[in-house]
Amino acid sequence: MKKWTPLHEAPEPLEGNVVATITGGTIVWFVLFLAQLPFYNWFDDHDHLWWLWTCLAGAGLGLIGIWYVRGRDEAIRRHAAEAEAAAATPAPDAAAGGASADDAAAGGAPGDAETHAVARPAGEAGATA
């Protein structure tokens, strides 16, 4: 029997202020660490010391997260600026006499693609004499 699965597209990911979210979470973890620090002996007596170290680890990983999302955010902005700059610059027109990227890859000017022959060994299919 075939399992029923819904056939709908996944929603677009939510993009918000990720740097502020990660920074806020990091601050919360660090405040929780500081709030529990005066009760160190109580946590140690009741075998809950891991609560304290979990908060400190959350704050430390949050610092790494802040560094990561700031770099990601900057890369997204840089990519958008490059795409905008590329869209703003006009491409050379092949009809106006400028060589296009395809012509440059073929090794000649526009219209010269027919004059370039490819030398192949005699035994290979499509070889020219």
XYZ file of N, CA, C and O in Angstrom:
516
model
N 0.841 -1.173 0.000
C 0.000 0.000 0.000
C 0.886 1.235 0.000
O 1.839 1.325 0.752
N 0.545 2.173 -0.861
C 1.335 3.383 -0.983
C 0.980 4.366 0.126
O -0.178 4.569 0.439
N 2.010 4.937 0.709
C 1.809 5.928 1.764
C 1.382 7.252 1.134
O 1.951 7.689 0.135
N 0.392 7.890 1.724
C -0.097 9.156 1.205
C 0.810 10.276 1.668
O 1.116 10.412 2.843
N 1.268 11.076 0.716
C 2.053 12.260 1.043
C 1.446 13.445 0.311
O 1.044 13.315 -0.854
N 1.350 14.571 0.961
C 0.773 15.738 0.291
C 1.688 16.229 -0.828
O 2.907 16.177 -0.722
N 1.082 16.670 -1.906
C 1.840 17.158 -3.048
C 1.705 18.675 -3.140
O 0.907 19.204 -3.905
N 2.461 19.364 -2.325
C 2.482 20.819 -2.372
C 3.925 21.286 -2.211
O 4.769 20.571 -1.687
N 4.171 22.486 -2.692
C 5.523 23.030 -2.627
C 5.854 23.494 -1.218
O 4.978 23.930 -0.476
N 7.109 23.403 -0.901
C 7.577 23.883 0.399
C 7.543 25.413 0.400
O 7.799 26.043 -0.630
N 7.227 26.012 1.525
C 7.208 27.483 1.564
C 8.620 28.049 1.476
O 9.603 27.374 1.776
N 8.703 29.288 1.066
C 9.986 29.984 1.009
C 10.528 30.151 2.429
O 9.762 30.343 3.369
N 11.855 30.087 2.607
C 12.412 30.284 3.948
C 12.198 31.724 4.418
O 12.200 32.648 3.611
N 12.007 31.870 5.699
C 11.827 33.198 6.270
C 13.181 33.864 6.409
O 14.114 33.293 6.955
N 13.286 35.048 5.899
C 14.514 35.820 6.038
C 14.199 37.033 6.900
O 13.379 37.859 6.543
N 14.833 37.098 8.022
C 14.648 38.230 8.914
C 16.004 38.792 9.288
O 17.007 38.544 8.618
N 16.045 39.511 10.367
C 17.299 40.057 10.855
C 17.991 38.969 11.674
O 17.824 38.877 12.892
N 18.740 38.132 10.991
C 19.356 36.960 11.616
C 20.421 37.371 12.627
O 20.553 36.752 13.689
N 21.166 38.423 12.337
C 22.223 38.867 13.241
C 21.620 39.280 14.586
O 22.126 38.898 15.648
N 20.516 40.009 14.559
C 19.871 40.435 15.801
C 19.304 39.245 16.563
O 19.374 39.197 17.796
N 18.766 38.274 15.854
C 18.214 37.087 16.511
C 19.303 36.301 17.226
O 19.140 35.910 18.395
N 20.415 36.058 16.548
C 21.510 35.295 17.147
C 22.142 36.079 18.293
O 22.487 35.511 19.342
N 22.275 37.384 18.134
C 22.830 38.216 19.206
C 21.930 38.183 20.434
O 22.411 38.036 21.569
N 20.628 38.285 20.220
C 19.680 38.212 21.343
C 19.744 36.880 22.066
O 19.746 36.826 23.301
N 19.818 35.794 21.310
C 19.934 34.474 21.923
C 21.218 34.311 22.710
O 21.240 33.712 23.793
N 22.300 34.837 22.184
C 23.587 34.766 22.880
C 23.536 35.537 24.189
O 24.036 35.061 25.225
N 22.911 36.697 24.169
C 22.779 37.492 25.397
C 21.940 36.749 26.430
O 22.279 36.725 27.621
N 20.858 36.112 25.973
C 20.011 35.351 26.902
C 20.808 34.225 27.558
O 20.730 34.021 28.777
N 21.579 33.473 26.765
C 22.377 32.392 27.337
C 23.382 32.919 28.356
O 23.581 32.314 29.416
N 24.033 34.052 28.046
C 25.031 34.590 28.962
C 24.383 35.124 30.239
O 24.931 34.936 31.338
N 23.220 35.747 30.128
C 22.509 36.235 31.321
C 22.084 35.061 32.195
O 22.183 35.117 33.431
N 21.621 33.977 31.572
C 21.272 32.784 32.355
C 22.489 32.220 33.079
O 22.396 31.771 34.229
N 23.644 32.222 32.411
C 24.872 31.770 33.066
C 25.191 32.636 34.283
O 25.473 32.121 35.366
N 25.126 33.958 34.099
C 25.436 34.861 35.209
C 24.410 34.741 36.340
O 24.775 34.841 37.519
N 23.148 34.507 36.005
C 22.112 34.376 37.035
C 22.295 33.106 37.859
O 21.955 33.073 39.045
N 22.826 32.053 37.259
C 23.012 30.796 37.976
C 24.352 30.720 38.702
O 24.524 29.877 39.593
N 25.270 31.567 38.356
C 26.605 31.519 38.938
C 26.620 31.636 40.466
O 27.367 30.885 41.124
N 25.792 32.495 41.091
C 25.810 32.552 42.560
C 25.345 31.256 43.234
O 25.634 31.029 44.405
N 24.638 30.412 42.501
C 24.119 29.158 43.067
C 24.979 27.964 42.686
O 24.502 26.825 42.661
N 26.245 28.211 42.423
C 27.156 27.155 41.983
C 27.165 25.970 42.952
O 27.083 24.815 42.530
N 27.272 26.247 44.260
C 27.340 25.161 45.244
C 26.043 24.346 45.265
O 26.083 23.125 45.409
N 24.893 25.008 45.134
C 23.627 24.277 45.130
C 23.549 23.353 43.921
O 23.144 22.200 44.034
N 23.946 23.862 42.743
C 23.946 23.028 41.537
C 24.909 21.853 41.693
O 24.600 20.739 41.288
N 26.059 22.084 42.331
C 27.045 21.030 42.531
C 26.518 19.965 43.490
O 26.688 18.766 43.258
N 25.844 20.384 44.561
C 25.298 19.442 45.539
C 24.185 18.575 44.961
O 24.003 17.432 45.368
N 23.415 19.104 44.037
C 22.269 18.385 43.483
C 22.538 17.794 42.094
O 21.612 17.387 41.402
N 23.792 17.720 41.713
C 24.200 17.162 40.414
C 23.525 17.851 39.234
O 23.126 17.219 38.256
N 23.377 19.167 39.321
C 22.821 19.956 38.230
C 23.825 20.986 37.716
O 23.439 21.990 37.124
N 25.084 20.722 37.936
C 26.115 21.654 37.515
C 26.146 21.817 35.994
O 26.542 22.860 35.479
N 25.667 20.806 35.286
C 25.636 20.870 33.833
C 24.742 22.007 33.332
O 24.926 22.490 32.217
N 23.754 22.446 34.149
C 22.909 23.577 33.752
C 23.764 24.826 33.554
O 23.575 25.576 32.597
N 24.671 25.040 34.478
C 25.550 26.211 34.419
C 26.436 26.160 33.177
O 26.550 27.144 32.433
N 27.036 24.989 32.933
C 27.959 24.864 31.801
C 27.213 24.859 30.470
O 27.777 25.273 29.451
N 25.970 24.421 30.462
C 25.168 24.479 29.240
C 24.931 25.929 28.836
O 25.011 26.285 27.655
N 24.627 26.774 29.811
C 24.418 28.194 29.518
C 25.700 28.842 29.002
O 25.657 29.649 28.069
N 26.826 28.493 29.600
C 28.089 29.056 29.142
C 28.417 28.556 27.736
O 28.889 29.334 26.892
N 28.158 27.289 27.464
C 28.385 26.755 26.114
C 27.466 27.432 25.101
O 27.885 27.739 23.978
N 26.210 27.683 25.492
C 25.291 28.391 24.603
C 25.783 29.789 24.274
O 25.682 30.246 23.130
N 26.336 30.474 25.260
C 26.878 31.819 25.026
C 28.105 31.750 24.126
O 28.260 32.569 23.208
N 28.969 30.777 24.355
C 30.168 30.634 23.524
C 29.827 30.282 22.091
O 30.370 30.862 21.141
N 28.907 29.339 21.899
C 28.494 28.981 20.549
C 27.745 30.134 19.878
O 27.806 30.302 18.662
N 27.059 30.918 20.693
C 26.384 32.097 20.157
C 27.367 33.105 19.593
O 27.094 33.753 18.580
N 28.517 33.255 20.245
C 29.544 34.151 19.720
C 30.049 33.678 18.363
O 30.255 34.480 17.440
N 30.221 32.364 18.219
C 30.605 31.804 16.922
C 29.491 32.046 15.910
O 29.744 32.399 14.757
N 28.240 31.892 16.355
C 27.101 32.130 15.471
C 27.012 33.570 15.013
O 26.689 33.839 13.852
N 27.289 34.508 15.895
C 27.284 35.925 15.515
C 28.337 36.180 14.440
O 28.072 36.841 13.431
N 29.522 35.648 14.638
C 30.590 35.806 13.654
C 30.160 35.218 12.307
O 30.358 35.831 11.259
N 29.541 34.041 12.330
C 29.132 33.356 11.105
C 28.041 34.124 10.368
O 28.139 34.349 9.155
N 26.970 34.535 11.066
C 25.856 35.193 10.377
C 26.226 36.594 9.905
O 25.680 37.069 8.907
N 27.141 37.253 10.596
C 27.603 38.561 10.099
C 28.364 38.384 8.791
O 28.188 39.163 7.852
N 29.200 37.362 8.705
C 29.908 37.066 7.454
C 28.950 36.671 6.344
O 29.097 37.087 5.193
N 27.939 35.871 6.684
C 26.932 35.452 5.710
C 26.151 36.654 5.209
O 25.907 36.800 4.003
N 25.749 37.515 6.109
C 24.991 38.707 5.746
C 25.816 39.613 4.827
O 25.305 40.140 3.834
N 27.095 39.769 5.141
C 27.977 40.588 4.304
C 28.152 39.960 2.922
O 28.170 40.666 1.909
N 28.271 38.634 2.860
C 28.411 37.957 1.570
C 27.149 38.116 0.728
O 27.232 38.313 -0.492
N 25.991 38.047 1.347
C 24.736 38.241 0.622
C 24.660 39.663 0.076
O 24.277 39.875 -1.079
N 25.024 40.634 0.884
C 25.016 42.035 0.425
C 26.015 42.248 -0.713
O 25.724 42.935 -1.687
N 27.201 41.660 -0.586
C 28.225 41.807 -1.614
C 27.765 41.173 -2.929
O 27.922 41.752 -4.004
N 27.141 40.001 -2.838
C 26.642 39.328 -4.036
C 25.536 40.140 -4.701
O 25.504 40.270 -5.933
N 24.643 40.712 -3.902
C 23.568 41.540 -4.451
C 24.130 42.784 -5.124
O 23.661 43.195 -6.188
N 25.153 43.404 -4.532
C 25.768 44.586 -5.120
C 26.473 44.237 -6.429
O 26.404 45.000 -7.405
N 27.147 43.086 -6.480
C 27.805 42.664 -7.709
C 26.794 42.371 -8.805
O 27.009 42.719 -9.966
N 25.677 41.733 -8.436
C 24.638 41.437 -9.421
C 24.004 42.722 -9.939
O 23.707 42.846 -11.131
N 23.812 43.682 -9.061
C 23.238 44.966 -9.467
C 24.204 45.719 -10.374
O 23.800 46.328 -11.367
N 25.502 45.671 -10.054
C 26.498 46.344 -10.884
C 26.602 45.669 -12.250
O 26.763 46.345 -13.271
N 26.500 44.346 -12.289
C 26.560 43.624 -13.563
C 25.333 43.930 -14.416
O 25.429 44.020 -15.643
N 24.188 44.110 -13.788
C 22.978 44.430 -14.528
C 23.007 45.868 -15.033
O 22.395 46.187 -16.055
N 23.717 46.739 -14.358
C 23.767 48.152 -14.747
C 24.730 48.403 -15.903
O 24.562 49.360 -16.646
N 25.758 47.548 -16.063
C 26.712 47.757 -17.150
C 26.175 47.124 -18.423
O 25.745 45.974 -18.419
N 26.198 47.854 -19.541
C 25.682 47.297 -20.795
C 26.656 46.269 -21.366
O 27.877 46.440 -21.299
N 26.106 45.206 -21.943
C 26.923 44.172 -22.573
C 27.329 44.650 -23.956
O 26.570 45.355 -24.617
N 28.518 44.284 -24.436
C 28.918 44.693 -25.790
C 27.995 44.047 -26.821
O 27.647 42.886 -26.710
N 27.628 44.798 -27.828
C 26.705 44.337 -28.859
C 27.503 43.689 -29.984
O 28.378 44.311 -30.572
N 27.188 42.432 -30.309
C 27.910 41.714 -31.351
C 27.624 42.318 -32.718
O 28.479 42.321 -33.598
N 26.427 42.858 -32.917
C 26.073 43.446 -34.210
C 26.820 44.753 -34.444
O 27.012 45.166 -35.577
N 27.239 45.395 -33.381
C 27.942 46.673 -33.524
C 29.429 46.485 -33.794
O 30.174 47.439 -33.821
N 29.860 45.243 -33.944
C 31.257 45.011 -34.281
C 32.091 44.521 -33.113
O 33.241 44.201 -33.293
N 31.542 44.467 -31.923
C 32.288 43.977 -30.778
C 32.209 42.470 -30.710
O 31.242 41.852 -31.127
N 33.237 41.846 -30.217
C 33.250 40.393 -30.098
C 32.527 39.987 -28.837
O 32.721 40.560 -27.789
N 31.675 38.968 -28.956
C 30.950 38.483 -27.788
C 31.787 37.438 -27.069
O 32.847 37.028 -27.548
N 31.290 36.961 -25.930
C 32.018 35.948 -25.161
C 32.123 34.651 -25.941
O 33.130 33.962 -25.884
N 31.079 34.296 -26.719
C 31.124 33.069 -27.519
C 32.180 33.175 -28.609
O 32.878 32.216 -28.913
N 32.286 34.364 -29.218
C 33.284 34.554 -30.261
C 34.692 34.484 -29.688
O 35.594 33.921 -30.309
N 34.876 35.048 -28.515
C 36.188 35.015 -27.881
C 36.565 33.585 -27.524
O 37.716 33.186 -27.642
N 35.577 32.794 -27.097
C 35.844 31.396 -26.756
C 36.191 30.603 -28.004
O 36.998 29.684 -27.965
N 35.580 30.956 -29.148
C 35.870 30.258 -30.394
C 37.208 30.690 -30.966
O 37.753 30.044 -31.845
N 37.710 31.819 -30.512
C 39.018 32.264 -30.952
C 38.976 33.200 -32.137
O 39.909 33.250 -32.912
N 37.903 33.912 -32.328
C 37.855 34.811 -33.477
C 36.799 35.876 -33.313
O 36.181 36.023 -32.265
N 36.607 36.607 -34.358
C 35.621 37.679 -34.381
C 34.276 37.106 -34.806
O 34.182 35.960 -35.233
N 33.202 37.883 -34.725
C 31.896 37.395 -35.152
C 31.928 36.978 -36.618
O 32.496 37.637 -37.470
N 31.305 35.838 -36.887
C 31.246 35.356 -38.259
C 32.429 34.505 -38.656
O 32.447 33.932 -39.743
N 33.461 34.402 -37.830
C 34.641 33.613 -38.160
C 34.541 32.164 -37.702
O 35.461 31.393 -37.909
N 33.425 31.772 -37.097
C 33.302 30.429 -36.542
C 33.361 29.372 -37.630
O 33.824 28.261 -37.399
N 32.928 29.704 -38.871
C 32.928 28.715 -39.944
C 34.341 28.426 -40.444
O 34.575 27.381 -41.040
N 35.268 29.331 -40.272
C 36.604 29.167 -40.831
C 37.538 28.338 -39.950
O 38.604 27.958 -40.393
N 37.138 28.056 -38.714
C 37.986 27.299 -37.805
C 37.683 25.817 -37.931
O 36.579 25.380 -37.670
N 38.655 25.025 -38.357
C 38.489 23.589 -38.477
C 39.170 22.924 -37.297
O 40.187 23.397 -36.803
N 38.616 21.807 -36.884
C 39.180 21.066 -35.764
C 39.922 19.873 -36.327
O 39.362 19.075 -37.072
N 41.189 19.727 -35.998
C 41.993 18.605 -36.483
C 41.789 17.419 -35.566
O 41.956 17.516 -34.366
N 41.366 16.290 -36.147
C 41.148 15.066 -35.393
C 41.977 13.950 -36.028
O 42.251 13.979 -37.220
N 42.322 12.944 -35.224
C 43.035 11.791 -35.819
C 42.181 11.135 -36.882
O 40.958 11.185 -36.866
N 42.815 10.474 -37.867
C 42.111 9.898 -39.025
C 41.108 8.842 -38.619
O 40.102 8.655 -39.282
N 41.339 8.119 -37.558
C 40.443 7.033 -37.166
C 39.209 7.515 -36.419
O 38.268 6.759 -36.190
N 39.155 8.764 -36.029
C 38.052 9.271 -35.221
C 36.905 9.733 -36.120
O 37.108 10.255 -37.203
N 35.692 9.507 -35.629
C 34.513 9.880 -36.406
C 34.479 11.378 -36.619
O 34.792 12.146 -35.713
N 34.112 11.806 -37.816
C 33.991 13.214 -38.120
C 35.318 13.852 -38.469
O 35.445 15.054 -38.505
N 36.335 13.049 -38.746
C 37.642 13.600 -39.072
C 37.614 14.238 -40.446
O 36.922 13.789 -41.342
N 38.363 15.297 -40.598
C 38.455 15.966 -41.891
C 39.750 15.588 -42.579
O 40.761 15.311 -41.928
N 39.728 15.568 -43.913
C 40.915 15.151 -44.667
C 41.856 16.286 -44.904
O 41.569 17.418 -44.938
